[in-house]
CSV table of C-alpha atoms in Angstrom, one decimal:
chain,number,residue,atom,x,y,z
A,1,UNK,CA,69.6,137.5,100.7
A,2,UNK,CA,69.7,133.8,100.8
A,3,UNK,CA,66.3,132.3,101.8
A,4,UNK,CA,67.2,128.6,101.5
A,5,UNK,CA,68.3,126.6,104.5
A,6,UNK,CA,71.1,124.0,104.4
A,7,UNK,CA,71.2,121.1,106.8
A,8,UNK,CA,74.5,119.7,105.5
A,9,UNK,CA,76.3,120.5,108.8
A,10,UNK,CA,74.1,117.8,110.3
A,11,UNK,CA,73.9,115.2,107.5
A,12,UNK,CA,74.3,115.5,103.7
A,13,UNK,CA,71.1,113.5,103.4
A,14,UNK,CA,69.5,110.3,104.7
A,15,UNK,CA,71.8,108.4,102.4
A,16,UNK,CA,74.9,110.0,104.1
A,17,UNK,CA,77.0,107.3,105.7
A,18,UNK,CA,77.2,109.4,108.9
A,19,UNK,CA,73.4,109.2,109.2
A,20,UNK,CA,73.4,105.4,109.1
A,21,UNK,CA,76.5,105.4,111.4
A,22,UNK,CA,74.7,107.5,114.0
A,23,UNK,CA,71.6,105.4,113.7
A,24,UNK,CA,73.6,102.2,114.4
A,25,UNK,CA,75.4,104.0,117.4
A,26,UNK,CA,72.0,104.9,118.8
A,27,UNK,CA,70.8,101.3,118.5
A,28,UNK,CA,74.0,100.2,120.2
A,29,UNK,CA,73.4,102.6,123.0
A,30,UNK,CA,70.1,101.0,123.5
A,31,UNK,CA,71.5,97.4,123.6
A,32,UNK,CA,74.3,98.5,126.0
A,33,UNK,CA,71.9,100.3,128.3
A,34,UNK,CA,69.7,97.2,128.3
A,35,UNK,CA,72.7,95.0,129.2
A,36,UNK,CA,73.7,97.4,132.0
A,37,UNK,CA,70.2,97.4,133.5
A,38,UNK,CA,69.8,93.7,133.2
A,39,UNK,CA,73.1,93.0,134.9
A,40,UNK,CA,72.7,95.7,137.6
A,41,UNK,CA,72.0,94.6,141.1
A,42,UNK,CA,71.9,98.1,142.5
A,43,UNK,CA,72.8,101.6,141.6
A,44,UNK,CA,75.4,102.1,144.3
A,45,UNK,CA,78.4,101.4,142.0
A,46,UNK,CA,79.9,104.8,141.0
A,47,UNK,CA,81.1,103.5,137.7
A,48,UNK,CA,77.7,102.0,136.8
A,49,UNK,CA,75.9,105.3,137.6
A,50,UNK,CA,78.4,107.2,135.4
A,51,UNK,CA,78.2,104.6,132.6
A,52,UNK,CA,74.3,104.9,132.6
A,53,UNK,CA,74.4,108.6,132.3
A,54,UNK,CA,77.0,108.5,129.6
A,55,UNK,CA,75.0,106.0,127.6
A,56,UNK,CA,71.8,108.0,128.0
A,57,UNK,CA,73.4,111.2,127.0
A,58,UNK,CA,75.1,109.7,124.0
A,59,UNK,CA,71.8,108.2,122.9
A,60,UNK,CA,69.9,111.5,123.3
A,61,UNK,CA,72.5,113.5,121.4
A,62,UNK,CA,72.3,111.0,118.5
A,63,UNK,CA,68.5,110.9,118.5
A,64,UNK,CA,68.3,114.6,118.5
A,65,UNK,CA,70.5,114.8,115.4
A,66,UNK,CA,68.7,112.1,113.6
A,67,UNK,CA,65.2,112.9,114.5
A,68,UNK,CA,65.5,116.7,114.1
A,69,UNK,CA,67.2,116.3,110.8
A,70,UNK,CA,64.5,114.0,109.4
A,71,UNK,CA,61.7,116.2,110.8
A,72,UNK,CA,63.2,119.3,109.3
A,73,UNK,CA,63.6,117.6,105.9
A,74,UNK,CA,60.1,116.2,106.1
A,75,UNK,CA,58.7,119.7,106.9
A,76,UNK,CA,59.6,120.9,103.4
A,77,UNK,CA,58.9,117.5,101.6
A,78,UNK,CA,56.0,116.0,103.4
A,79,UNK,CA,55.3,113.3,100.7
A,80,UNK,CA,58.8,111.9,100.8
A,81,UNK,CA,58.4,108.2,101.6
A,82,UNK,CA,62.0,107.7,102.3
A,83,UNK,CA,61.9,110.3,105.1
A,84,UNK,CA,58.7,108.8,106.5
A,85,UNK,CA,60.5,105.4,106.6
A,86,UNK,CA,63.3,107.0,108.6
A,87,UNK,CA,60.9,108.6,111.0
A,88,UNK,CA,59.4,105.1,111.6
A,89,UNK,CA,62.9,103.6,112.1
A,90,UNK,CA,63.8,106.3,114.7
A,91,UNK,CA,60.5,105.9,116.5
A,92,UNK,CA,61.1,102.3,116.8
A,93,UNK,CA,64.5,102.8,118.5
A,94,UNK,CA,63.0,105.5,120.8
A,95,UNK,CA,60.3,103.0,121.8
A,96,UNK,CA,62.9,100.5,122.7
A,97,UNK,CA,64.8,103.2,124.8
A,98,UNK,CA,61.8,104.5,126.7
A,99,UNK,CA,61.3,101.5,129.1
A,100,UNK,CA,65.1,101.2,129.6
A,101,UNK,CA,65.1,104.8,130.6
A,102,UNK,CA,62.4,104.1,133.1
A,103,UNK,CA,64.2,101.1,134.5
A,104,UNK,CA,67.4,103.1,134.9
A,105,UNK,CA,65.5,105.8,136.7
A,106,UNK,CA,64.1,103.2,139.0
A,107,UNK,CA,67.5,101.9,139.8
A,108,UNK,CA,68.9,105.5,140.3
A,109,UNK,CA,66.1,106.3,142.6
A,110,UNK,CA,67.3,103.5,145.0
A,111,UNK,CA,70.5,105.5,145.7
A,112,UNK,CA,70.4,106.3,149.4
A,113,UNK,CA,73.2,108.8,149.8
A,114,UNK,CA,73.2,110.8,146.6
A,115,UNK,CA,75.4,113.6,148.0
A,116,UNK,CA,78.3,111.2,148.8
A,117,UNK,CA,78.2,109.7,145.4
A,118,UNK,CA,78.0,113.2,143.8
A,119,UNK,CA,81.1,114.2,145.8
A,120,UNK,CA,83.0,111.2,144.4
A,121,UNK,CA,82.1,111.8,140.8
A,122,UNK,CA,81.9,114.8,138.6
A,123,UNK,CA,79.6,113.0,136.2
A,124,UNK,CA,77.1,112.2,139.0
A,125,UNK,CA,77.4,115.7,140.3
A,126,UNK,CA,76.4,117.0,136.8
A,127,UNK,CA,73.3,114.8,136.8
A,128,UNK,CA,72.5,115.1,140.5
A,129,UNK,CA,69.1,116.9,139.7
A,130,UNK,CA,68.1,113.9,137.5
A,131,UNK,CA,68.7,111.4,140.3
A,132,UNK,CA,66.8,113.6,142.8
A,133,UNK,CA,64.0,113.9,140.3
A,134,UNK,CA,64.1,110.2,139.7
A,135,UNK,CA,63.8,109.5,143.5
A,136,UNK,CA,60.7,111.8,143.6
A,137,UNK,CA,59.1,110.2,140.4
A,138,UNK,CA,59.9,106.7,141.4
A,139,UNK,CA,56.8,106.4,143.5
A,140,UNK,CA,54.7,107.0,140.5
A,141,UNK,CA,56.3,104.6,138.0
A,142,UNK,CA,54.6,101.5,136.9
A,143,UNK,CA,56.1,98.1,136.5
A,144,UNK,CA,58.7,97.7,133.8
A,145,UNK,CA,56.2,95.7,131.6
A,146,UNK,CA,53.6,98.5,131.9
A,147,UNK,CA,56.1,101.2,131.1
A,148,UNK,CA,57.3,99.2,128.0
A,149,UNK,CA,53.7,98.9,126.8
A,150,UNK,CA,52.9,102.5,127.3
A,151,UNK,CA,56.1,103.6,125.4
A,152,UNK,CA,55.2,101.2,122.5
A,153,UNK,CA,51.6,102.5,122.5
A,154,UNK,CA,52.8,106.1,122.5
A,155,UNK,CA,55.0,105.6,119.4
A,156,UNK,CA,52.3,103.7,117.4
A,157,UNK,CA,49.3,105.5,118.9
A,158,UNK,CA,49.4,109.2,119.9
A,159,UNK,CA,52.6,110.0,118.0
A,160,UNK,CA,51.4,108.2,114.8
A,161,UNK,CA,48.2,110.2,114.9
A,162,UNK,CA,50.1,113.4,115.3
A,163,UNK,CA,52.3,112.5,112.4
A,164,UNK,CA,49.2,111.7,110.2
A,165,UNK,CA,47.5,114.9,111.2
A,166,UNK,CA,50.7,116.9,110.4
A,167,UNK,CA,51.0,115.1,107.0
A,168,UNK,CA,47.3,115.6,106.0
A,169,UNK,CA,47.4,119.3,107.0
A,170,UNK,CA,50.6,119.9,104.9
A,171,UNK,CA,49.2,118.2,101.9
A,172,UNK,CA,45.8,119.9,101.7
A,173,UNK,CA,45.7,122.2,98.8
């Protein structure tokens, strides 16, 4: 019976070129989403709505692979400084994405006729529930600056404390 896990199907290690390539792609998604939101006048353009969802989904898939890989590796090697550095890099990118996601949701919440848009686009139809939820949550969102500050504080505050607690718990003999 084999009792050792192997994460090579995800990445061969943090020095695997695919790891760095995915990290760069994730950062690129953040920049592209930022550009899309900055240039958007409204969320009524079908292509814009589709592009936003594609960017956000691509980013999420990349971050899941990167973050979960590093977290799984770190769970068996808690004192590995290189893994800790990767967690910090990933958290920084997640922190940059969070306010953009909020801004995108604010724009998506302005769509008046969601059903008509969904009937024209399979992509929008697939994410219809997210638009409807964004419309409901929009009344509770803060300004973009406040959302950005909260995202940054979460990454450096509560998440950092959680990581420290996990690290200390795992190294106690």
